[in-house]
C-alpha positions as a printed Julia matrix, in Angstrom:
327×3 Matrix{Float64}:
  -0.75  -21.52  -29.71
  -2.76  -23.02  -26.52
  -6.43  -22.02  -26.45
  -8.18  -20.98  -23.08
 -11.55  -21.61  -22.29
 -12.54  -19.95  -19.37
 -15.25  -21.06  -16.88
 -16.82  -17.48  -15.56
 -17.86  -17.88  -11.87
 -20.19  -15.29  -11.54
 -22.5   -13.18  -14.59
 -22.9    -9.61  -13.28
 -22.4    -5.82  -14.28
 -18.69   -5.74  -13.93
 -18.87   -8.85  -16.47
 -20.85   -7.45  -19.18
 -19.25   -3.98  -19.09
 -15.68   -4.04  -18.18
 -14.14   -8.26  -18.92
 -16.46  -10.38  -20.42
 -16.11   -9.44  -23.89
 -12.61   -9.09  -23.95
 -12.21  -12.37  -23.08
 -13.01  -13.89  -26.63
 -11.6   -10.86  -28.05
  -7.89  -11.68  -27.57
  -6.45  -14.54  -30.21
  -6.39  -18.37  -28.24
  -9.12  -17.25  -25.61
 -13.38  -18.04  -25.73
 -15.82  -17.89  -23.14
 -16.88  -21.85  -22.93
 -19.29  -21.68  -20.43
 -20.69  -19.35  -17.28
 -22.42  -20.5   -13.5
 -24.84  -18.82  -11.83
 -26.72  -19.8    -8.76
 -29.52  -18.22  -10.32
 -30.57  -20.77  -13.52
 -32.57  -17.84  -15.24
 -28.81  -15.27  -14.11
 -26.58  -17.93  -15.97
 -29.18  -19.32  -19.28
 -30.26  -15.37  -20.14
 -26.79  -14.85  -19.82
 -25.34  -17.42  -21.21
 -28.34  -16.85  -24.92
 -26.36  -13.73  -24.97
 -23.01  -14.04  -25.41
 -23.38  -17.06  -27.05
 -21.94  -19.35  -24.73
 -22.22  -23.16  -24.54
 -23.21  -24.06  -21.32
 -24.65  -22.53  -18.25
 -24.0   -24.05  -14.77
 -25.33  -23.35  -11.83
 -23.39  -24.92   -9.63
 -19.45  -23.55   -9.47
 -17.84  -27.21   -9.22
 -19.73  -29.11  -12.24
 -18.06  -25.44  -13.87
 -14.54  -26.02  -12.62
 -15.12  -29.96  -13.1
 -15.88  -29.51  -16.87
 -13.13  -30.69  -19.39
 -13.66  -27.68  -22.31
 -13.24  -26.11  -19.81
  -9.57  -24.93  -18.31
  -8.86  -21.53  -16.96
 -11.43  -20.32  -14.61
 -12.46  -16.16  -14.21
 -13.88  -15.56  -10.64
 -17.14  -12.11  -10.9
 -18.49  -12.6    -7.47
 -18.91  -10.8    -4.35
 -14.79  -10.88   -2.45
 -15.97  -13.93    0.96
 -16.04  -16.83   -2.33
 -12.9   -15.48   -3.57
 -10.45  -17.71   -1.91
 -12.95  -20.76   -1.4
 -13.93  -20.32   -5.82
 -10.25  -20.03   -6.35
  -9.25  -22.64   -4.02
 -11.59  -25.22   -5.71
  -9.84  -23.88   -9.44
  -6.15  -24.24   -8.38
  -7.11  -27.43   -6.68
  -8.64  -28.83   -9.7
  -5.17  -27.61  -11.89
  -7.1   -24.6   -13.37
  -5.34  -21.09  -13.02
  -7.53  -18.35  -12.34
  -8.81  -14.31  -12.76
 -11.02  -13.11   -9.93
 -12.37   -9.65   -9.68
 -10.58   -6.85   -7.1
  -9.75   -7.13   -4.01
  -8.63  -10.51   -4.23
 -10.42  -11.36   -1.19
 -12.63  -10.03    1.92
  -9.56  -10.19    4.4
  -5.28  -10.88    4.04
  -5.62  -14.31    6.0
  -7.7   -15.17    3.07
  -5.59  -14.59    0.27
  -2.45  -15.22    1.81
  -4.57  -18.88    1.97
  -5.46  -18.93   -1.8
  -0.87  -17.95   -2.03
  -0.22  -20.9    -0.17
  -2.58  -23.38   -2.85
  -1.14  -21.83   -5.85
   2.34  -22.18   -4.18
   1.77  -25.48   -3.4
  -0.44  -26.32   -6.7
   1.87  -24.94   -9.47
  -1.24  -22.89  -10.35
  -1.2   -19.01  -11.36
  -3.99  -17.09   -9.39
  -3.65  -13.71  -10.93
  -6.31  -10.42  -10.17
  -8.41   -7.93  -12.14
  -6.3    -4.84  -10.95
  -6.86   -3.9   -14.03
  -5.66   -0.47  -14.28
  -2.1    -1.09  -13.41
  -2.61   -1.68  -17.16
  -5.08    1.17  -19.14
  -2.79    3.88  -21.23
  -4.12    6.97  -18.67
  -2.16    5.38  -15.3
   0.64    4.02  -16.87
   0.67    7.5   -18.34
   1.55    8.76  -15.05
   3.6     6.65  -13.97
   5.87    7.68  -16.43
   5.53   11.58  -15.59
   6.59   10.1   -11.59
   9.35    8.01  -13.0
  11.05    9.9   -15.11
  11.44   11.88  -13.45
   9.51   14.4   -13.99
   8.38   16.05  -10.3
  12.09   15.51   -8.91
  12.15   13.18   -5.95
   8.83   12.34   -4.44
   7.97   13.73   -1.53
   4.35   12.94   -0.23
   1.51   10.72   -2.02
  -2.14   11.9    -0.63
  -5.4    10.15   -1.78
  -8.82   12.39   -1.22
 -12.43   10.35   -2.52
 -15.76   11.53   -0.92
 -19.08   11.05   -3.03
 -22.54   11.43   -1.7
 -24.84    8.21   -0.49
 -26.1     6.38   -3.11
 -30.67    6.08   -2.86
 -29.77    2.67   -1.72
 -27.73    3.13    0.78
 -31.17    5.1     3.0
 -32.81    1.19    3.24
 -31.4     0.59    6.39
 -31.35   -2.73    7.47
 -33.35   -4.3     4.28
 -32.07   -4.83    1.01
 -28.67   -3.42    1.43
 -25.82   -3.91   -1.58
 -23.64   -6.76   -0.97
 -21.56   -3.67   -0.59
 -22.25   -3.06    2.66
 -22.45   -6.16    4.35
 -19.1    -6.6     5.79
 -19.33  -10.7     5.8
 -20.02  -10.16    2.07
 -17.48   -7.44    0.67
 -14.53   -7.34    3.99
 -15.98   -4.57    4.91
 -18.06   -0.7     3.26
 -17.08    0.9     0.24
 -13.3     1.47    1.03
 -13.07   -2.24    1.1
 -14.5    -2.22   -2.27
 -12.85    1.41   -4.31
  -9.74    1.87   -1.61
  -8.04   -1.96   -3.94
  -7.13    0.05   -7.18
  -6.06    3.2    -5.41
  -4.21    1.5    -3.47
  -2.68   -0.89   -5.61
  -1.63    1.4    -7.86
   0.48    3.57   -5.22
   1.59    0.43   -4.31
   2.34   -0.18   -8.08
   4.39    2.83   -8.78
   6.25    3.27   -5.23
   6.98   -0.1    -3.79
   4.85   -2.19   -1.13
   3.33   -0.48    1.86
   4.71   -1.34    4.89
   2.85    0.31    7.73
  -0.36    1.33    7.69
  -3.38    2.83   10.5
  -6.01    4.8    10.27
  -9.55    6.13   11.38
 -13.01    4.54   10.79
 -16.89    6.23   11.3
 -20.16    6.23   10.43
 -20.96    9.84   10.12
 -24.98    9.22    8.94
 -26.11    6.11   10.14
 -27.39    5.52    7.36
 -25.59    1.81    7.52
 -23.47   -0.28    9.68
 -20.31   -0.12    8.04
 -18.3     2.75    7.99
 -18.88    6.14    5.66
 -15.93    7.61    6.77
 -11.74    7.07    6.71
  -8.66    9.11    6.89
  -5.76    7.0     7.2
  -1.82    7.36    7.0
   0.62    5.34    4.91
   4.65    4.69    4.81
   6.27    2.99    1.69
   9.42    0.37    2.06
  11.62    3.69    1.21
   9.76    5.39    3.33
   8.03    7.75    1.29
   4.72    8.34    3.58
   1.62    8.77    2.7
  -2.26    9.64    3.11
  -6.4     8.92    1.92
  -9.59    9.78    2.81
 -12.71    9.47    2.0
 -15.98   10.01    3.07
 -19.26    8.04    0.42
 -21.83   10.2     2.82
 -20.47   13.4     0.98
 -22.26   16.94   -0.16
 -22.47   16.74   -3.65
 -20.38   19.93   -3.56
 -17.12   17.99   -1.81
 -17.5    14.98   -4.77
 -13.41   13.94   -5.56
 -12.27   12.15   -7.03
  -8.15   12.72   -7.14
  -5.18   11.67   -5.82
  -1.25   13.91   -6.26
   2.36   13.15   -5.94
   3.61   15.44   -4.99
   7.34   15.7    -5.52
  10.55   18.74   -5.13
  10.62   19.8    -8.59
   6.65   19.31   -9.66
   3.12   17.79   -8.94
   1.24   15.58  -10.83
  -2.62   14.94   -9.74
  -5.18   12.39  -11.61
  -8.28   10.8   -11.33
  -8.9     6.37  -10.85
 -12.75    6.17  -11.71
 -14.53    9.28  -13.05
 -10.03    9.44  -15.83
 -10.19   13.71  -15.46
  -7.47   15.2   -17.41
  -3.86   14.21  -15.83
  -2.38   17.57  -14.92
   1.19   18.22  -14.64
   2.87   20.58  -12.73
   6.34   22.3   -12.36
   8.33   25.24  -13.28
   7.12   25.59  -16.39
   3.83   26.18  -16.09
   0.64   23.52  -15.99
  -0.38   20.99  -18.77
  -3.93   19.38  -18.97
  -2.65   15.45  -20.92
  -6.38   13.75  -22.11
  -5.47    9.92  -21.91
  -8.11    7.95  -23.62
  -9.82    3.86  -22.18
 -10.15    1.2   -25.33
 -13.28    0.6   -24.95
 -13.9    -2.26  -22.18
 -10.9    -1.53  -19.75
  -9.76   -4.91  -18.83
  -8.58   -6.34  -22.08
  -4.95   -4.94  -20.69
  -4.89   -6.92  -17.95
  -7.08   -9.92  -19.78
  -4.01  -10.24  -22.23
  -1.7   -10.08  -20.66
  -3.31  -12.94  -18.07
  -3.76  -15.39  -21.43
  -0.05  -14.52  -22.53
   0.69  -15.85  -19.9
  -0.94  -18.61  -20.02
  -0.34  -19.28  -23.63
   3.42  -18.45  -22.67
   3.87  -16.67  -24.71
   4.39  -13.06  -22.32
   4.48  -12.44  -18.97
   1.89  -10.7   -15.79
   2.79   -9.39  -13.2
  -0.14   -8.49  -11.45
  -0.58  -11.98   -9.45
  -2.32  -13.01   -6.18
   0.87  -12.38   -4.79
   1.08   -9.01   -5.62
  -2.34   -8.4    -4.41
  -2.02   -9.26   -1.29
  -0.71   -6.61   -0.29
  -3.69   -4.24   -0.81
  -5.45   -6.93    1.58
  -3.07   -6.05    4.46
  -2.98   -2.58    4.11
  -6.97   -2.51    4.72
  -7.02   -4.04    7.7
  -5.23   -2.62    8.61
  -6.45    0.72    8.04
 -10.41   -0.97    9.82
  -8.58   -2.07   12.11
  -8.53   -5.9    12.04
  -5.77   -6.28   12.99
């Protein structure tokens, strides 16, 4: 069995809670090195997790002969740079979502992956979670009949950090780093799941607004889109809503029923048919990225196939850029 020795570029919150521990739980996989621009953070993370090496320079980590695979857990604007550096060094990549901060950068990543024959995978881990696989099974097995429409509704109040105006804004509200606002950070999971179920979205339009003036980027988005099958869909996102309006819901409407589910809260799945309403609870693993990371590692070991590639992830950025009017 090929042993994967990972180098982490970035060691923030996502690596602590969602992904990092999973790399060491899969057979044939270990974490060899970690990199942060902050020497203090890199050293602390390495010591805390028993990692052999730490760096403050991404190229040095990539060039480490003991590292043969790279995990990129930095903000989106640097994803393309680090992914291309790694692939040109012959080292496969697992990168956080979204794949990049623009559709154009996604295309660059795909070109280099094709030229170097080095794979790049993307952390759309919800595809592999039992909760969403149950939703997909309901949709695909005909339980709700032919799907007629898809609707996304998401609303949350502002966070405390959102009131800092131009001072110390979270990176997710800095479009040159994140690609947009909270929409660019959260909508990718929703849009990727829908395209995983219904195929690629081939038409998308949106209206964006800044209603609360807490920051410069959009805080409310409405969109409509069409899948390659002709299925229509729509979505609304509000990141400055009142507490009473909080919602995390996708509805898939068929001619024999409906299924609704949440993307971030993992609320019970509700199935509505002529037989009545059923609430379905599906637990997820302790580290939510584990099933996808396991699939990536088995792919690289030659004992499985992971389809969550950079090519499959790119349509999400195309849709978001269309909705935000980037082109």
